Coordinates of C-alpha atoms in Angstrom, one line a residue:
M1 CA 14.6 36.5 3.7
R2 CA 17.8 35.4 1.1
L3 CA 17.8 35.1 -2.6
L4 CA 20.3 34.1 -5.4
L5 CA 19.1 36.6 -8.5
I6 CA 20.8 34.4 -11.5
D7 CA 21.1 36.6 -14.5
D8 CA 23.7 37.3 -16.7
D9 CA 21.7 41.0 -17.9
E10 CA 23.3 44.0 -15.4
V11 CA 20.4 46.1 -15.9
D12 CA 18.2 43.3 -15.7
R13 CA 19.4 42.4 -12.2
E14 CA 19.7 45.8 -10.9
A15 CA 16.4 46.3 -11.6
I16 CA 14.4 43.3 -9.6
V17 CA 16.7 44.6 -6.4
R18 CA 15.2 47.7 -6.9
A19 CA 11.8 46.3 -6.9
L20 CA 12.8 44.1 -4.3
G21 CA 13.9 47.0 -2.3
Q22 CA 10.8 48.8 -2.6
S23 CA 8.8 45.5 -0.6
V24 CA 7.5 45.7 2.9
H25 CA 9.2 42.9 2.9
R26 CA 13.2 42.4 3.3
F27 CA 14.8 40.5 1.0
H28 CA 18.5 39.3 0.8
V29 CA 19.7 39.5 -2.6
T30 CA 22.6 37.2 -3.7
E31 CA 24.0 37.7 -7.6
A32 CA 25.1 35.2 -10.5
N33 CA 25.4 36.7 -13.4
C34 CA 26.3 33.0 -15.1
A35 CA 24.6 29.2 -14.8
K36 CA 28.3 28.5 -13.1
E37 CA 27.9 31.0 -11.1
G38 CA 24.8 30.6 -9.4
L39 CA 25.1 26.4 -8.6
D40 CA 28.4 26.9 -7.5
M41 CA 26.8 29.7 -5.2
A42 CA 23.5 27.2 -4.5
A43 CA 26.1 24.7 -3.6
R44 CA 27.4 26.0 -1.2
R45 CA 24.2 28.0 0.6
H46 CA 20.4 27.2 1.7
F47 CA 18.3 30.4 0.1
D48 CA 15.3 30.5 0.9
G49 CA 14.2 30.9 -2.9
I50 CA 15.6 31.4 -6.6
L51 CA 15.2 33.9 -9.8
L52 CA 16.2 32.5 -12.8
D53 CA 16.5 33.7 -16.1
Y54 CA 16.0 31.1 -19.3
L55 CA 19.0 32.2 -20.7
L56 CA 22.4 32.9 -20.1
P57 CA 25.1 32.5 -21.2
D58 CA 26.6 29.4 -20.8
A59 CA 23.1 27.5 -20.0
N60 CA 19.5 27.4 -20.3
G61 CA 17.4 28.0 -17.8
L62 CA 15.9 24.4 -17.8
E63 CA 19.4 23.0 -17.4
V64 CA 20.0 25.0 -14.5
L65 CA 16.0 23.5 -13.0
T66 CA 17.1 20.4 -13.5
H67 CA 20.9 20.6 -12.2
L68 CA 19.0 22.4 -8.6
N69 CA 16.6 19.3 -8.2
R70 CA 19.3 16.4 -8.4
T71 CA 20.9 18.6 -6.3
S72 CA 19.1 19.3 -3.9
L73 CA 18.9 18.0 -0.9
D74 CA 15.6 20.8 -0.2
Q75 CA 13.5 21.7 -2.5
T76 CA 13.8 25.5 -3.2
A77 CA 11.4 28.1 -4.4
V78 CA 12.6 28.3 -7.9
V79 CA 10.3 31.8 -10.2
M80 CA 11.5 31.5 -13.8
I81 CA 12.0 35.2 -14.4
S82 CA 11.8 35.5 -19.5
R83 CA 11.8 38.5 -20.6
Y84 CA 9.4 36.2 -23.8
E85 CA 6.5 34.6 -23.1
D86 CA 6.2 31.4 -24.5
E87 CA 2.7 29.5 -23.1
R88 CA 4.6 26.1 -23.6
L89 CA 8.0 27.6 -21.9
A90 CA 6.2 28.3 -19.0
E91 CA 5.0 25.0 -18.8
R92 CA 7.8 22.9 -18.8
C93 CA 8.9 25.4 -16.7
I94 CA 6.3 24.4 -13.8
E95 CA 6.9 20.7 -15.4
L96 CA 10.7 20.7 -13.7
G97 CA 10.3 22.1 -10.2
A98 CA 9.7 26.0 -11.0
Q99 CA 7.2 27.4 -8.7
D100 CA 5.7 30.5 -10.5
F101 CA 7.1 31.9 -14.7
L102 CA 7.4 35.9 -14.2
L103 CA 7.8 37.9 -17.8
K104 CA 10.5 40.5 -16.9
D105 CA 8.6 43.5 -18.4
E106 CA 6.0 42.0 -15.8
V107 CA 8.2 42.5 -12.6
T108 CA 6.9 45.4 -10.0
S109 CA 7.7 45.4 -6.5
G110 CA 4.1 44.0 -5.4
R111 CA 3.8 41.6 -8.6
L112 CA 8.2 40.2 -7.3
T113 CA 7.1 39.9 -4.2
R114 CA 3.7 38.5 -4.4
S115 CA 5.1 35.6 -7.4
I116 CA 8.2 34.6 -4.8
R117 CA 6.1 34.1 -2.0
N118 CA 3.2 31.7 -3.1
A119 CA 5.8 30.2 -5.5
K120 CA 7.8 29.3 -1.8
Q121 CA 4.5 27.9 -0.1
R122 CA 4.4 26.7 -3.1
S123 CA 7.1 24.6 -2.5
A124 CA 6.9 24.4 1.2
M125 CA 4.1 22.2 0.1
A126 CA 5.7 19.7 -2.7
Q127 CA 8.3 19.5 0.1
A128 CA 5.1 18.8 2.4
L129 CA 3.9 15.9 0.2
R130 CA 7.4 14.8 -0.6
I131 CA 8.0 13.1 3.2
S132 CA 5.3 11.7 3.4
H133 CA 5.4 9.7 0.2
E134 CA 8.5 9.1 1.0
K135 CA 7.2 8.0 4.1
L136 CA 4.2 5.2 3.2
K137 CA 7.4 4.0 1.0
E138 CA 8.7 3.4 3.7
L139 CA 5.7 2.5 5.3
A140 CA 5.1 -0.4 3.0
E141 CA 8.6 -1.4 1.8
H142 CA 9.3 -1.8 5.7
D143 CA 8.6 -3.5 9.5
S144 CA 7.2 -1.1 11.6
L145 CA 8.9 -3.1 14.8
T146 CA 12.0 -4.3 13.2
K147 CA 12.4 -2.0 10.7
L148 CA 14.1 -3.9 8.3
V149 CA 12.6 -4.5 4.7
N150 CA 8.7 -5.9 4.8
R151 CA 7.7 -8.9 2.4
Y152 CA 6.4 -5.9 0.7
G153 CA 10.0 -4.4 -0.1
F154 CA 12.0 -7.3 0.2
E155 CA 9.9 -8.8 -3.3
L156 CA 11.0 -5.3 -5.5
C157 CA 14.4 -6.7 -4.2
L158 CA 14.5 -9.7 -4.8
N159 CA 12.0 -9.1 -9.1
R160 CA 14.9 -5.8 -9.8
A161 CA 17.8 -8.3 -8.4
L162 CA 16.5 -11.1 -11.0
S163 CA 16.2 -8.4 -13.6
Q164 CA 20.0 -7.9 -13.9
V165 CA 20.6 -11.7 -12.8
K166 CA 19.4 -13.0 -15.9
R167 CA 21.4 -10.2 -18.3
Q168 CA 24.9 -10.5 -16.5
R169 CA 24.4 -14.5 -15.4
D170 CA 25.2 -14.3 -11.6
M171 CA 24.5 -16.0 -8.8
L172 CA 21.5 -15.2 -7.1
A173 CA 20.0 -17.6 -3.7
V174 CA 17.2 -17.3 -1.0
I175 CA 17.6 -18.3 2.7
L176 CA 14.7 -18.6 4.8
L177 CA 14.8 -18.1 8.5
D178 CA 11.9 -19.8 11.0
L179 CA 12.7 -19.1 14.4
D180 CA 11.5 -23.0 16.1
D181 CA 8.6 -22.9 19.0
F182 CA 8.3 -18.7 18.7
K183 CA 4.7 -19.7 19.6
G184 CA 6.2 -21.6 22.9
I185 CA 7.6 -18.4 23.9
N186 CA 4.7 -15.5 23.6
D187 CA 2.5 -18.2 25.5
T188 CA 4.1 -18.3 28.1
L189 CA 6.4 -15.0 28.0
G190 CA 4.3 -13.0 26.5
H191 CA 3.7 -11.6 23.0
Q192 CA 5.3 -8.0 24.4
M193 CA 8.8 -9.9 25.3
G194 CA 7.9 -11.9 21.6
D195 CA 8.2 -8.5 20.2
I196 CA 11.5 -7.4 21.5
L197 CA 13.3 -10.3 21.4
L198 CA 11.7 -10.4 17.7
V199 CA 14.5 -7.3 17.8
E200 CA 16.9 -9.0 19.3
V201 CA 17.6 -11.0 16.8
A202 CA 16.5 -9.2 13.7
S203 CA 19.6 -7.2 15.3
R204 CA 22.5 -9.9 15.9
L205 CA 21.2 -11.4 11.5
S206 CA 21.7 -8.0 10.5
K207 CA 25.0 -7.7 12.3
V208 CA 25.7 -11.6 10.4
V209 CA 25.0 -10.2 6.9
R210 CA 27.6 -8.6 4.4
E211 CA 26.3 -4.8 3.5
S212 CA 25.6 -6.5 -0.1
D213 CA 23.0 -8.8 1.7
L214 CA 20.2 -7.5 2.1
I215 CA 17.4 -9.0 5.1
A216 CA 14.3 -8.6 6.0
R217 CA 11.4 -9.2 7.6
I218 CA 9.2 -11.6 6.3
G219 CA 6.1 -12.9 8.7
G220 CA 5.1 -12.8 12.3
D221 CA 8.4 -15.4 13.1
E222 CA 10.3 -15.2 9.4
F223 CA 13.4 -13.8 8.3
V224 CA 14.9 -13.6 4.3
V225 CA 18.5 -13.3 3.3
L226 CA 19.1 -12.8 -0.5
V227 CA 22.1 -13.3 -1.6
T228 CA 23.9 -11.5 -5.3
E229 CA 27.6 -11.0 -4.3
Q230 CA 28.3 -14.6 -4.0
E231 CA 31.9 -15.6 -3.3
G232 CA 31.8 -19.1 -4.5
R233 CA 28.7 -21.6 -5.0
Y234 CA 28.3 -22.3 -1.8
F235 CA 28.6 -19.2 0.1
P236 CA 25.1 -19.7 1.0
L237 CA 25.6 -21.4 2.9
S238 CA 29.2 -20.4 4.3
L239 CA 26.0 -18.1 5.3
A240 CA 23.4 -20.1 6.4
K241 CA 26.6 -21.1 8.9
R242 CA 26.9 -18.1 10.4
L243 CA 23.1 -17.7 10.7
L244 CA 22.7 -20.3 12.7
K245 CA 26.1 -19.4 14.7
A246 CA 24.0 -15.8 15.7
F247 CA 21.5 -18.3 17.9
E248 CA 24.6 -19.9 19.6
D249 CA 24.3 -17.3 22.5
S250 CA 21.3 -16.6 24.1
F251 CA 19.1 -13.4 23.7
H252 CA 19.2 -11.1 27.7
I253 CA 15.8 -9.8 27.5
G254 CA 15.6 -6.9 31.3
E255 CA 16.5 -9.5 33.8
T256 CA 14.6 -12.7 31.4
E257 CA 17.8 -15.1 29.3
I258 CA 16.2 -16.9 26.1
M259 CA 17.3 -19.5 24.3
I260 CA 16.0 -20.3 20.7
S261 CA 17.4 -21.5 17.7
A262 CA 16.2 -21.0 13.8
S263 CA 15.4 -23.9 11.0
L264 CA 17.4 -22.0 7.2
G265 CA 15.7 -23.1 4.0
I266 CA 18.6 -21.9 0.8
A267 CA 17.0 -21.4 -2.9
M268 CA 19.6 -21.3 -6.0
Y269 CA 18.1 -19.6 -9.2
G270 CA 18.5 -21.7 -12.0
E271 CA 18.7 -25.1 -10.0
S272 CA 16.1 -24.1 -8.0
A273 CA 13.6 -21.8 -9.3
D274 CA 13.4 -18.8 -11.6
S275 CA 10.9 -16.5 -10.5
A276 CA 11.1 -14.8 -7.1
S277 CA 7.5 -16.2 -6.3
E278 CA 9.5 -19.7 -7.0
L279 CA 11.9 -19.2 -4.8
L280 CA 10.7 -17.8 -2.2
K281 CA 8.6 -21.0 -2.0
C282 CA 11.6 -23.4 -2.6
A283 CA 12.7 -22.3 -0.3
D284 CA 9.8 -22.0 2.5
I285 CA 10.2 -26.2 1.2
A286 CA 13.7 -26.6 2.1
M287 CA 13.1 -24.9 6.2
Y288 CA 10.5 -27.5 6.1
R289 CA 12.3 -30.2 6.0
A290 CA 15.3 -28.3 7.8
K291 CA 12.9 -28.6 11.1
K292 CA 11.1 -32.2 10.3
L293 CA 14.8 -33.0 10.9
G294 CA 15.3 -31.8 14.1
R295 CA 15.7 -27.8 13.3
N296 CA 18.2 -25.6 14.4
Q297 CA 19.7 -26.7 10.5
A298 CA 19.7 -25.6 7.1
Q299 CA 18.4 -27.8 4.5
F300 CA 19.1 -27.2 0.3
Y301 CA 15.7 -27.2 -2.4
S302 CA 16.2 -30.2 -4.3
E303 CA 13.2 -31.9 -6.2
E304 CA 12.9 -34.6 -4.2
L305 CA 12.3 -32.7 -0.1
D306 CA 9.5 -30.8 -3.5
R307 CA 7.3 -34.1 -4.2
E308 CA 7.7 -34.8 -0.2
V309 CA 6.2 -31.3 0.4
R310 CA 3.8 -32.0 -2.2
Q311 CA 3.0 -35.4 -0.5
R312 CA 2.3 -33.5 2.7
N313 CA 0.1 -30.8 1.6
R314 CA -2.4 -33.8 0.1
I315 CA -2.4 -35.0 3.7
E316 CA -3.1 -32.1 4.9
Q317 CA -5.9 -31.2 2.4
G318 CA -7.1 -34.9 2.6
L319 CA -7.3 -35.3 6.3
K320 CA -9.5 -31.5 6.1
K321 CA -12.2 -34.6 5.4
A322 CA -10.9 -37.5 6.8
I323 CA -14.2 -38.0 9.4
K324 CA -17.2 -35.4 7.7
N325 CA -16.0 -38.4 5.1
N326 CA -16.1 -41.2 6.7
E327 CA -12.1 -42.4 6.3
L328 CA -11.4 -42.6 8.9
R329 CA -10.2 -46.7 9.9
L330 CA -9.6 -48.6 12.7
Y331 CA -7.9 -51.6 13.2
Y332 CA -7.5 -54.6 16.4
Q333 CA -4.0 -56.8 16.8
G334 CA -4.5 -59.1 19.9
K335 CA -2.9 -58.3 23.6
F336 CA -2.3 -63.0 24.4
D337 CA -1.5 -64.3 27.9
A338 CA 2.7 -65.3 27.6
V339 CA 1.7 -68.8 29.3
S340 CA -1.4 -70.1 27.5
G341 CA -1.6 -67.7 24.3
R342 CA -5.4 -67.0 25.5
L343 CA -7.1 -63.5 23.5
M344 CA -6.6 -61.3 27.0
G345 CA -7.0 -58.2 25.1
M346 CA -6.4 -56.2 22.2
E347 CA -5.2 -52.4 21.3
A348 CA -7.1 -50.6 18.6
L349 CA -4.6 -49.1 15.4
L350 CA -6.0 -46.0 13.6
R351 CA -4.9 -47.1 9.4
W352 CA -6.9 -43.7 7.2
M353 CA -8.9 -45.0 3.7
H354 CA -7.0 -42.3 1.5
P355 CA -9.2 -41.8 -1.5
E356 CA -6.5 -42.4 -3.7
D357 CA -3.1 -43.4 -1.7
G358 CA -4.9 -47.2 -0.1
L359 CA -5.1 -47.4 2.9
L360 CA -1.8 -45.1 5.3
G361 CA -1.2 -46.0 8.8
P362 CA -0.3 -44.0 11.3
D363 CA 2.9 -42.4 10.5
A364 CA 2.1 -41.2 6.6
F365 CA -1.2 -39.2 7.9
L366 CA -0.4 -37.9 12.2
P367 CA 2.3 -36.4 12.1
V368 CA 0.1 -33.5 10.1
A369 CA -2.5 -33.8 11.8
E370 CA -0.5 -33.1 14.9
E371 CA 1.4 -29.7 13.3
I372 CA -2.0 -28.4 11.7
G373 CA -4.1 -28.9 15.2
M374 CA -5.9 -32.0 14.1
M375 CA -4.8 -34.4 16.8
E376 CA -8.0 -33.5 19.5
D377 CA -9.9 -34.3 16.6
I378 CA -8.5 -37.6 14.7
G379 CA -8.6 -39.1 19.2
N380 CA -12.1 -38.2 19.7
W381 CA -12.8 -39.9 16.9
V382 CA -10.7 -42.6 17.7
L383 CA -11.5 -42.8 21.6
Y384 CA -15.4 -43.0 20.8
T385 CA -15.4 -45.5 17.8
A386 CA -12.5 -47.5 19.8
L387 CA -15.0 -47.5 23.1
K388 CA -18.0 -48.0 21.0
Q389 CA -16.5 -51.1 19.0
T390 CA -15.2 -53.6 22.6
R391 CA -19.0 -52.8 24.2
T392 CA -20.7 -54.1 21.4
W393 CA -17.5 -57.3 21.8
Q394 CA -18.1 -57.1 26.1
L395 CA -22.3 -57.7 24.8
L396 CA -22.2 -60.4 22.5
L397 CA -19.5 -62.1 25.4
A398 CA -22.0 -61.8 28.0
D399 CA -22.2 -65.1 27.6
S400 CA -18.2 -66.8 28.0
G401 CA -17.6 -65.2 31.0
Q402 CA -14.9 -62.8 29.3
A403 CA -14.0 -59.4 28.7
L404 CA -11.7 -57.6 26.8
P405 CA -10.3 -55.0 27.8
V406 CA -9.5 -52.2 24.8
A407 CA -6.2 -50.0 24.6
I408 CA -5.9 -46.8 22.9
N409 CA -3.1 -44.6 22.0
L410 CA -3.2 -40.6 23.7
S411 CA -1.2 -38.2 21.9
A412 CA 0.8 -35.5 23.9
S413 CA -1.6 -32.8 22.8
Q414 CA -4.7 -35.3 24.2
I415 CA -2.9 -35.4 27.4
G416 CA -2.6 -31.5 27.9
G417 CA -5.4 -30.9 28.3
E418 CA -7.2 -31.0 31.5
S419 CA -10.0 -31.6 30.7
L420 CA -8.9 -35.4 30.1
S421 CA -11.0 -37.0 33.4
D422 CA -14.3 -36.1 32.2
K423 CA -13.6 -36.6 28.2
I424 CA -12.6 -40.0 29.1
K425 CA -15.4 -40.1 31.6
G426 CA -17.9 -38.6 28.9
A427 CA -17.0 -41.2 26.5
L428 CA -16.8 -44.1 29.0
D429 CA -20.4 -42.7 30.2
L430 CA -21.7 -42.7 26.3
S431 CA -20.8 -46.0 24.8
G432 CA -22.2 -47.7 28.1
L433 CA -18.3 -49.6 28.7
P434 CA -17.1 -50.3 31.7
P435 CA -14.1 -48.2 32.8
Q436 CA -12.0 -51.4 33.8
L437 CA -12.0 -52.2 29.9
L438 CA -10.5 -49.5 29.7
E439 CA -6.9 -48.5 28.8
L440 CA -4.8 -45.4 28.1
E441 CA -1.3 -45.9 26.0
I442 CA 0.6 -42.6 26.6
T443 CA 4.4 -42.4 25.3
E444 CA 7.3 -41.4 27.4
N445 CA 8.2 -38.1 25.5
A446 CA 4.4 -37.4 25.9
L447 CA 5.1 -37.1 30.1
I448 CA 8.2 -34.7 29.5
E449 CA 6.4 -31.1 29.8
E450 CA 4.1 -29.8 33.1
P451 CA 4.3 -33.2 34.3
K452 CA 2.9 -31.9 38.5
Q453 CA -0.1 -30.7 36.2
L454 CA 0.3 -33.3 33.7
A455 CA 0.3 -36.7 37.2
R456 CA -2.9 -35.0 39.1
E457 CA -4.1 -35.1 35.5
L458 CA -4.2 -39.5 35.0
E459 CA -4.7 -39.8 39.0
Q460 CA -8.8 -38.6 38.5
V461 CA -8.0 -40.2 34.9
V462 CA -7.1 -43.3 37.2
A463 CA -9.8 -42.8 39.9
L464 CA -12.7 -43.5 36.9
G465 CA -11.2 -47.2 36.7
V466 CA -9.6 -46.7 33.7
T467 CA -6.0 -48.6 33.5
L468 CA -2.8 -45.8 32.1
A469 CA -0.3 -48.8 30.2
L470 CA 3.2 -46.7 29.6
D471 CA 4.1 -47.6 25.3
D472 CA 7.2 -47.7 24.4
F473 CA 8.8 -48.3 27.2
G474 CA 12.7 -48.4 27.4
T475 CA 13.0 -45.5 24.4
G476 CA 12.4 -42.8 26.0
F477 CA 14.7 -40.1 28.2
S478 CA 13.7 -40.8 32.0
S479 CA 11.9 -43.8 32.3
L480 CA 11.8 -44.8 36.0
E481 CA 10.9 -40.8 37.0
H482 CA 8.0 -42.1 35.1
L483 CA 7.6 -44.9 37.5
R484 CA 7.4 -43.4 40.2
H485 CA 5.1 -39.1 39.3
F486 CA 2.6 -41.2 37.5
P487 CA 0.2 -43.6 37.5
I488 CA 0.9 -46.1 35.2
Q489 CA -0.3 -49.9 35.8
V490 CA 1.1 -51.4 32.4
L491 CA 4.4 -51.4 30.8
K492 CA 4.5 -52.5 27.3
I493 CA 8.3 -52.4 26.0
D494 CA 8.6 -51.8 22.4
K495 CA 9.5 -54.1 19.9
S496 CA 13.0 -52.6 19.4
F497 CA 14.7 -54.5 22.4
V498 CA 12.0 -57.7 20.9
A499 CA 14.3 -57.3 18.1
T500 CA 16.9 -58.4 19.4
V501 CA 16.8 -61.6 20.4
G502 CA 18.5 -63.9 18.7
K503 CA 20.7 -62.1 17.2
D504 CA 22.1 -59.5 19.8
D505 CA 23.3 -60.1 23.6
K506 CA 23.6 -56.8 24.4
G507 CA 19.9 -56.3 23.0
C508 CA 18.8 -59.0 25.5
R509 CA 19.6 -58.4 28.4
L510 CA 18.5 -55.3 28.3
L511 CA 14.9 -57.3 27.4
S512 CA 15.0 -59.6 29.8
A513 CA 16.7 -56.6 32.5
L514 CA 12.7 -54.1 31.5
I515 CA 10.9 -57.5 32.0
N516 CA 12.6 -58.5 35.8
F517 CA 12.1 -53.7 37.0
A518 CA 8.5 -54.6 35.4
R519 CA 7.9 -57.8 37.8
G520 CA 9.8 -55.6 39.8
F521 CA 7.5 -53.1 40.2
D522 CA 4.4 -55.0 40.2
V523 CA 2.9 -53.6 36.8
I524 CA 2.2 -55.9 33.5
A525 CA 4.8 -56.2 31.1
V526 CA 3.9 -56.8 27.2
A527 CA 6.0 -56.9 24.5
E528 CA 5.2 -55.7 21.5
G529 CA 6.9 -56.1 18.3
I530 CA 6.7 -60.5 19.0
E531 CA 6.7 -62.2 15.4
T532 CA 9.3 -65.5 16.2
E533 CA 8.2 -68.5 19.2
E534 CA 11.9 -68.0 20.0
Q535 CA 11.5 -64.0 20.9
A536 CA 8.1 -65.5 22.8
K537 CA 9.6 -67.9 24.6
F538 CA 12.1 -65.9 25.4
C539 CA 10.2 -63.0 27.1
R540 CA 7.6 -66.5 28.7
D541 CA 10.7 -67.6 29.8
R542 CA 12.0 -64.0 31.5
G543 CA 7.9 -63.9 33.5
C544 CA 6.9 -61.1 30.3
D545 CA 2.5 -61.5 30.7
L546 CA 1.7 -60.5 27.4
L547 CA 2.5 -60.9 24.3
Q548 CA 1.2 -59.0 21.3
G549 CA 2.8 -58.7 17.5
Y550 CA 2.6 -60.8 14.8
L551 CA 3.2 -64.3 15.1
Y552 CA 0.1 -64.4 17.4
S553 CA -2.1 -61.9 14.7
K554 CA -2.1 -59.2 12.9
P555 CA -3.6 -55.6 13.2
L556 CA -7.5 -56.6 11.3
T557 CA -10.3 -55.2 10.5
V558 CA -13.6 -55.3 13.4
E559 CA -14.8 -58.2 10.7
E560 CA -11.8 -60.0 10.4
F561 CA -11.1 -59.6 14.2
E562 CA -14.5 -60.0 15.2
Q563 CA -14.9 -63.7 12.8
N564 CA -11.1 -65.1 14.1
L565 CA -10.5 -63.5 18.1
I566 CA -14.3 -62.9 19.4
R567 CA -15.8 -66.0 17.9
P568 CA -13.8 -68.7 18.7
L569 CA -14.1 -67.4 22.6
L570 CA -18.4 -68.2 22.2
S571 CA -17.5 -71.4 20.7
Q572 CA -14.6 -72.3 23.6
S573 CA -17.0 -71.1 26.4
R574 CA -20.2 -73.7 25.3
H575 CA -18.1 -76.6 24.7

């Protein structure tokens, strides 16, 4: 065992070396006669133990002990030796890192050997405990997958940085980054591939940030960058652009090539918030805005954005209780024969009677419902409610010989399920409504994913006798392909084309082409958004089958629709 003996008394050093020489254990002793010489030796070489005299000419043993603990990379066993018996001194030596305290008068071969061996064991235990503590600290503050700082570690660093910024009045920014549609990658390629992608993303982002920036992974696919040393007011935006640029090249994982983008939210200290939790919250709000505006971009936090998000949260919380509290409503808008003006059917339109905000249109809450996974529940409610009401009107009109079909909008999440035809059949059976009186409207965007599987499912729906309509026709990217692959029987021409009548010659020509297109495919053409007689005449003259819009009827409550449009049919049948 290699020992360093630091003692200015040559007689004491000889006595100690002689006692060690009598031990059954082999000790190699290096001597130093002052603190400076001993510290220099300890810095150059590793010793298994140090015998340290408390009183030295250039420093006392406590000062040497403190310096050893501060500079030594690995803890060395230290036995403090002194000529004076002092319990307080002994306790202080142990507190500062010595493993034992021995009086020079007590130095014998056996006692000295035992003290050194015990000190070595205590030192090893202390070292193991320190390593264990450091590992626990590493686990507590770092992400096990990417090895980046985790949320806990990031919040510790952010709070420390905020304390410094507040004192020095510096600038600080938080950039929150969330991968776009990472869930889709997990669902299609598996979670193992998703984890590998996260590691690659972490590596790529780490190369973009500066050494002074802190990057952390604080959630599944959520990363955050702390920017403290800013090169000008707009530096966070410049860094955000570099982070976005990191996603321009695809990620190669094995033989799989993955393209993914990210949405970023930026919050500035002082302008956005003053605390760690508020800064993260503001960055999250800005990131949500980036996703809402199309993803793959960065947005700064603003008070206006905060108000918008607060309103969204109110909508989300309210939606979760809307069906249970009977707050949803169906309004009905008639569809009329373009030539005779006769009522030929109706469309069920969803509204929400919000307890605080009043009547809300679908644009105010359906996007939120889609995000929080409520579209299936809402869609089922709409389906059953509309079929039940239409069945009531069918029975009311039985003697008139006229039956009015109802059109219901289906969301992308509803038509993607393999049980759609079973669900439709179950709703029809429950309501007693003939399938010929149900028309399902789908948008072009809902047909983009899994077109072959979706075509098979829609064929089964049509086989029930249900009519299938393509809503907002002309606004999608592949209208012709949709007509070729899907069993479409009705085309609803988007109101944006109708609005060009009398205003835009090019738009009018396009509207004419869409109506002719429907006639060429031998499907029913419905023009939406008819508000003027000029628009009605234009569509009528070009062979449009049905017209729908405020010129004929606005969306009405059940009571209004029945009073204004259903009961007049009964009067006509009596004459």
